[in-house]
């Protein structure tokens, strides 16, 4: 079913009680929560330039081979209704005949998740006294005043909102190779351009820069589109994501890790993994056991240990933490075994085109220069987390005007912990400006995925609804 905009998508004058900036999964989760919690006719607006809500980057793929990396049973939009995504999949008969217990373990196609959030948004609109406008345009700037924020829109338009939530999500990282800017647009495709990637399929060689989850998406899409040529996956560390595994969770108390230093924690985790394997359990269970404690684990590391983690551990952490479905891992393995997929540990140097020949050069970790002749480059380097490199004009304006400052270690934007208010350049919490999702990575580390987003959305909505009630005459 096509999704209908909830009310209007043209800018209208009128005071907003709440503006949510960004209509990816996070912004839509906040909107649903506000609609559900509102007891009065609040004026709520969701600003999202993309044609569809709730897709953002992760869930915009229409292709069935692009799977969630979290089992369906853990993808509910609501902290207090853990089976809700499963209920939705069963209601639409997404996987005919599959019993609930089996479906709960499934890594469902990602497009189902966007459709699910769209459905729950429509349900919430229908049942709420609050009114939602969906405005199909970006917010370019925010100016504070005594009553909230003036939102700057395109064409000199403005709207005023008493409270604002920043849900601008993931930013793309540019291709880390000199010469990329001078190439024709068709030579470099972003991994999140899900249709564009497929247009590169053929018998020629392709380079995929980055070896994480977006690389896995890219390889699956190319193979599904009939690509038969070599695939050169190039990354500085040459690490592929590891597979999920089924099995019980090892029995240890993650809270015992909190007082430990980074070194002690890593030692303890390796010990738990060895013990799990001795007990016939997969090592993955150790990561799953500590997964709900990710924010507490980050926040309890001191500044120096956080830095050590970012410098020495994060690459290895990521492949253990951000895993792929077993069948996807098996497919990557089979492509490596057949000689179609080549993994290169290399630092890229230049990319260029001479007539019909596109080439990429780099220095391999094993030593020596290497040049690849390719039919196209796919940028699968993932999410940009450095505040200074965020290319979103709104986020640049907020930093330039002192309404925001980089988060710890320069990652994302700084916010209150506990809490969810954006901190100004001078460290003042902004009572009317909340933030959730990946912008909070420096403060919380685990702040990207649905298990965290749904908690943050619920808490933010409660405060925003209470704030609107206080402000009402
Ligand atoms: C490829 C991929 C797969 C993933 N798979 C999973 C998964 O299986 N399970 C899971 O839990 N997590 C997954 N994640 C994590 C993912 O980040 C979150 O689940 C979720 O998609 C994040 O949603 P978001 O709304 O915070 O960000 P985004 O999806 O990036 O959405 C942000 C939205 O804000 C809009 N926006 C930005 N700036 C402005 C502006 N100035 N004005 C108005 N609108 C603006 C953008 O257009 C965009 O639609 C995945 C991430 C990626 C990249």
Short mmCIF file of C-alpha atoms in Angstrom, two decimals, residues 78-332:
data_model
loop_
_atom_site.label_atom_id
_atom_site.label_comp_id
_atom_site.label_asym_id
_atom_site.label_seq_id
_atom_site.Cartn_x
_atom_site.Cartn_y
_atom_site.Cartn_z
CA UNK A 78 7.79 0.22 21.13
CA UNK A 79 9.73 -0.61 24.28
CA UNK A 80 6.53 -1.78 26.01
CA UNK A 81 5.20 -3.91 23.07
CA UNK A 82 8.15 -6.14 22.15
CA UNK A 83 6.13 -8.30 19.72
CA UNK A 84 4.73 -5.46 17.65
CA UNK A 85 6.92 -5.84 14.56
CA UNK A 86 6.20 -9.57 14.57
CA UNK A 87 2.46 -8.81 14.82
CA UNK A 88 2.82 -6.59 11.75
CA UNK A 89 4.74 -9.19 9.72
CA UNK A 90 2.12 -11.81 10.58
CA UNK A 91 -0.76 -9.43 9.77
CA UNK A 92 0.59 -8.71 6.28
CA UNK A 93 1.59 -12.38 5.79
CA UNK A 94 5.10 -11.25 4.87
CA UNK A 95 6.50 -14.79 5.10
CA UNK A 96 3.52 -17.06 4.38
CA UNK A 97 3.15 -20.05 6.63
CA UNK A 98 6.05 -19.14 8.91
CA UNK A 99 5.14 -19.66 12.57
CA UNK A 100 5.69 -16.78 15.02
CA UNK A 101 8.67 -18.42 16.80
CA UNK A 102 10.52 -18.94 13.50
CA UNK A 103 9.62 -15.45 12.27
CA UNK A 104 11.00 -13.95 15.49
CA UNK A 105 14.46 -15.31 14.68
CA UNK A 106 14.32 -14.18 11.05
CA UNK A 107 16.37 -11.32 9.62
CA UNK A 108 13.49 -9.85 7.64
CA UNK A 109 13.89 -7.74 4.49
CA UNK A 110 14.57 -4.15 5.49
CA UNK A 111 11.78 -2.64 3.35
CA UNK A 112 9.27 -4.29 5.69
CA UNK A 113 10.53 -2.16 8.55
CA UNK A 114 9.87 1.16 6.81
CA UNK A 115 6.39 -0.03 5.78
CA UNK A 116 5.75 -1.09 9.39
CA UNK A 117 6.68 2.33 10.78
CA UNK A 118 4.58 4.05 8.10
CA UNK A 119 1.61 1.89 9.12
CA UNK A 120 2.07 2.60 12.83
CA UNK A 121 2.34 6.33 12.05
CA UNK A 122 -0.95 6.23 10.19
CA UNK A 123 -2.55 4.32 13.07
CA UNK A 124 -1.26 6.90 15.56
CA UNK A 125 -2.48 9.85 13.45
CA UNK A 126 -5.95 8.32 13.26
CA UNK A 127 -6.19 7.82 17.03
CA UNK A 128 -4.56 11.02 18.31
CA UNK A 129 -5.96 14.43 19.25
CA UNK A 130 -2.64 15.89 18.02
CA UNK A 131 -2.34 17.04 14.41
CA UNK A 132 0.60 16.03 12.25
CA UNK A 133 1.84 17.93 9.22
CA UNK A 134 4.48 16.31 7.04
CA UNK A 135 6.57 18.90 5.27
CA UNK A 136 8.65 17.59 2.39
CA UNK A 137 11.58 19.92 2.78
CA UNK A 138 14.81 20.20 4.72
CA UNK A 139 15.29 22.58 7.61
CA UNK A 140 18.32 24.70 6.77
CA UNK A 141 18.82 26.56 10.03
CA UNK A 142 17.49 27.25 13.53
CA UNK A 143 17.43 30.59 15.34
CA UNK A 144 16.47 30.59 19.03
CA UNK A 145 14.11 33.20 20.49
CA UNK A 146 12.26 33.55 23.79
CA UNK A 147 9.53 31.12 22.78
CA UNK A 148 11.40 28.41 20.92
CA UNK A 149 13.05 28.33 17.51
CA UNK A 150 12.55 29.94 14.14
CA UNK A 151 13.08 27.23 11.52
CA UNK A 152 14.66 28.41 8.28
CA UNK A 153 13.31 26.63 5.23
CA UNK A 154 14.10 26.97 1.54
CA UNK A 155 12.94 29.97 -0.47
CA UNK A 156 13.12 32.32 2.52
CA UNK A 157 10.20 30.55 4.27
CA UNK A 158 10.21 30.14 8.04
CA UNK A 159 8.14 28.32 10.64
CA UNK A 160 8.19 28.78 14.40
CA UNK A 161 8.19 25.87 16.84
CA UNK A 162 8.07 25.98 20.63
CA UNK A 163 10.16 22.79 20.79
CA UNK A 164 12.38 21.00 18.32
CA UNK A 165 13.74 17.45 18.02
CA UNK A 166 16.81 16.84 15.88
CA UNK A 167 16.52 13.44 14.17
CA UNK A 168 18.78 14.06 11.20
CA UNK A 169 20.36 10.62 11.40
CA UNK A 170 23.19 9.26 9.34
CA UNK A 171 25.47 11.28 7.06
CA UNK A 172 27.46 9.76 4.25
CA UNK A 173 31.24 9.63 4.40
CA UNK A 174 32.93 10.86 1.22
CA UNK A 175 35.13 8.46 -0.73
CA UNK A 176 38.58 8.70 0.97
CA UNK A 177 40.59 8.87 -2.26
CA UNK A 178 42.07 11.85 -4.01
CA UNK A 179 40.80 12.43 -7.52
CA UNK A 180 37.25 11.27 -6.72
CA UNK A 181 35.80 14.77 -7.00
CA UNK A 182 37.02 15.12 -10.59
CA UNK A 183 35.32 11.94 -11.83
CA UNK A 184 32.01 11.84 -13.73
CA UNK A 185 29.14 11.12 -11.32
CA UNK A 186 28.49 7.68 -12.88
CA UNK A 187 31.97 6.41 -11.96
CA UNK A 188 31.41 6.55 -8.19
CA UNK A 189 28.15 5.23 -6.77
CA UNK A 190 27.18 5.49 -3.12
CA UNK A 191 26.37 2.10 -1.55
CA UNK A 192 23.11 3.62 -0.26
CA UNK A 193 22.04 4.42 -3.83
CA UNK A 194 20.41 1.01 -3.93
CA UNK A 195 19.20 1.24 -7.54
CA UNK A 196 22.38 2.94 -8.76
CA UNK A 197 24.55 0.07 -7.48
CA UNK A 198 22.60 -2.38 -9.65
CA UNK A 199 23.29 -0.37 -12.80
CA UNK A 200 27.00 -1.25 -12.42
CA UNK A 201 26.39 -5.00 -12.69
CA UNK A 202 28.18 -6.70 -15.61
CA UNK A 203 31.23 -8.75 -16.46
CA UNK A 204 33.79 -6.04 -15.64
CA UNK A 205 35.72 -5.64 -12.38
CA UNK A 206 34.31 -3.34 -9.70
CA UNK A 207 35.91 -1.82 -6.63
CA UNK A 208 33.96 -1.61 -3.37
CA UNK A 209 35.65 0.70 -0.87
CA UNK A 210 34.86 -0.35 2.69
CA UNK A 211 34.29 -3.87 4.03
CA UNK A 212 31.41 -3.47 6.49
CA UNK A 213 27.65 -3.93 6.30
CA UNK A 214 27.19 -1.61 3.31
CA UNK A 215 29.74 -3.67 1.42
CA UNK A 216 27.65 -6.78 2.16
CA UNK A 217 24.54 -4.99 0.84
CA UNK A 218 26.42 -3.96 -2.29
CA UNK A 219 27.77 -7.41 -3.06
CA UNK A 220 24.34 -9.02 -2.60
CA UNK A 221 22.70 -6.43 -4.86
CA UNK A 222 25.31 -6.83 -7.60
CA UNK A 223 25.12 -10.60 -7.55
CA UNK A 224 21.30 -10.47 -7.61
CA UNK A 225 21.53 -8.12 -10.62
CA UNK A 226 23.68 -10.66 -12.46
CA UNK A 227 27.21 -9.30 -11.91
CA UNK A 228 29.78 -11.87 -12.98
CA UNK A 229 32.99 -9.82 -12.91
CA UNK A 230 35.56 -9.63 -10.12
CA UNK A 231 34.67 -7.67 -7.00
CA UNK A 232 37.61 -5.97 -5.27
CA UNK A 233 36.68 -5.10 -1.69
CA UNK A 234 39.28 -2.67 -0.41
CA UNK A 235 39.61 -1.44 3.15
CA UNK A 236 42.38 -0.28 5.43
CA UNK A 237 41.85 -3.10 7.92
CA UNK A 238 40.58 -5.83 5.60
CA UNK A 239 38.08 -7.11 8.15
CA UNK A 240 34.75 -8.59 7.05
CA UNK A 241 31.65 -8.52 9.30
CA UNK A 242 31.23 -11.73 11.29
CA UNK A 243 28.06 -13.84 11.24
CA UNK A 244 25.28 -14.03 13.80
CA UNK A 245 24.85 -17.42 15.45
CA UNK A 246 22.03 -19.18 17.19
CA UNK A 247 22.51 -20.59 20.66
CA UNK A 248 22.02 -19.73 24.30
CA UNK A 249 23.55 -16.76 26.07
CA UNK A 250 26.49 -17.31 28.41
CA UNK A 251 25.76 -16.67 32.05
CA UNK A 252 27.77 -13.73 33.37
CA UNK A 253 26.81 -10.37 34.81
CA UNK A 254 27.71 -7.52 32.39
CA UNK A 255 27.61 -5.09 35.32
CA UNK A 256 30.88 -6.59 36.60
CA UNK A 257 32.60 -5.04 33.55
CA UNK A 258 31.61 -1.47 34.43
CA UNK A 259 34.31 -0.69 37.04
CA UNK A 260 37.05 -2.26 34.87
CA UNK A 261 39.53 -0.48 32.63
CA UNK A 262 39.35 -1.07 28.88
CA UNK A 263 42.24 -3.54 29.02
CA UNK A 264 40.59 -5.48 31.86
CA UNK A 265 37.28 -5.56 29.99
CA UNK A 266 38.81 -6.90 26.81
CA UNK A 267 40.61 -9.56 28.83
CA UNK A 268 37.36 -10.49 30.60
CA UNK A 269 35.37 -10.62 27.35
CA UNK A 270 37.92 -12.86 25.68
CA UNK A 271 37.70 -15.12 28.74
CA UNK A 272 33.89 -15.22 28.56
CA UNK A 273 34.07 -16.06 24.84
CA UNK A 274 36.50 -18.93 25.51
CA UNK A 275 34.29 -20.22 28.31
CA UNK A 276 31.19 -19.98 26.11
CA UNK A 277 32.85 -22.03 23.42
CA UNK A 278 33.99 -24.60 25.99
CA UNK A 279 30.34 -24.82 27.10
CA UNK A 280 29.17 -25.38 23.53
CA UNK A 281 27.79 -21.85 23.12
CA UNK A 282 28.69 -19.45 20.28
CA UNK A 283 31.07 -16.58 21.16
CA UNK A 284 28.44 -14.26 19.64
CA UNK A 285 26.37 -14.80 22.78
CA UNK A 286 28.94 -12.78 24.76
CA UNK A 287 28.31 -9.75 22.52
CA UNK A 288 24.56 -10.32 22.68
CA UNK A 289 24.74 -10.49 26.48
CA UNK A 290 26.46 -7.10 26.76
CA UNK A 291 24.48 -5.51 23.89
CA UNK A 292 21.77 -3.90 26.11
CA UNK A 293 24.55 -2.42 28.28
CA UNK A 294 26.40 -0.70 25.45
CA UNK A 295 25.70 2.84 26.63
CA UNK A 296 26.62 2.08 30.25
CA UNK A 297 29.82 0.38 29.10
CA UNK A 298 30.82 3.44 27.04
CA UNK A 299 29.89 6.01 29.66
CA UNK A 300 31.78 4.19 32.40
CA UNK A 301 35.08 4.27 30.47
CA UNK A 302 37.22 7.27 31.33
CA UNK A 303 38.21 9.71 28.62
CA UNK A 304 41.62 8.12 28.03
CA UNK A 305 40.14 4.63 27.72
CA UNK A 306 37.46 5.88 25.31
CA UNK A 307 40.28 7.30 23.19
CA UNK A 308 42.21 4.02 23.39
CA UNK A 309 39.06 2.18 22.31
CA UNK A 310 38.64 4.45 19.29
CA UNK A 311 42.30 4.15 18.32
CA UNK A 312 43.00 0.48 18.90
CA UNK A 313 39.82 -1.54 19.43
CA UNK A 314 36.98 -0.09 17.41
CA UNK A 315 37.72 -1.87 14.09
CA UNK A 316 37.73 -5.26 15.78
CA UNK A 317 34.78 -4.32 17.97
CA UNK A 318 32.69 -3.35 14.96
CA UNK A 319 33.03 -6.66 13.14
CA UNK A 320 32.02 -8.53 16.28
CA UNK A 321 29.22 -6.13 17.21
CA UNK A 322 27.71 -5.26 13.77
CA UNK A 323 27.21 -8.74 12.44
CA UNK A 324 25.41 -10.11 9.39
CA UNK A 325 22.88 -12.88 8.96
CA UNK A 326 24.46 -16.31 8.65
CA UNK A 327 23.17 -16.79 5.10
CA UNK A 328 24.70 -13.45 4.03
CA UNK A 329 28.02 -14.42 5.58
CA UNK A 330 27.88 -17.79 3.82
CA UNK A 331 27.23 -16.05 0.50
CA UNK A 332 30.24 -13.73 0.95
#
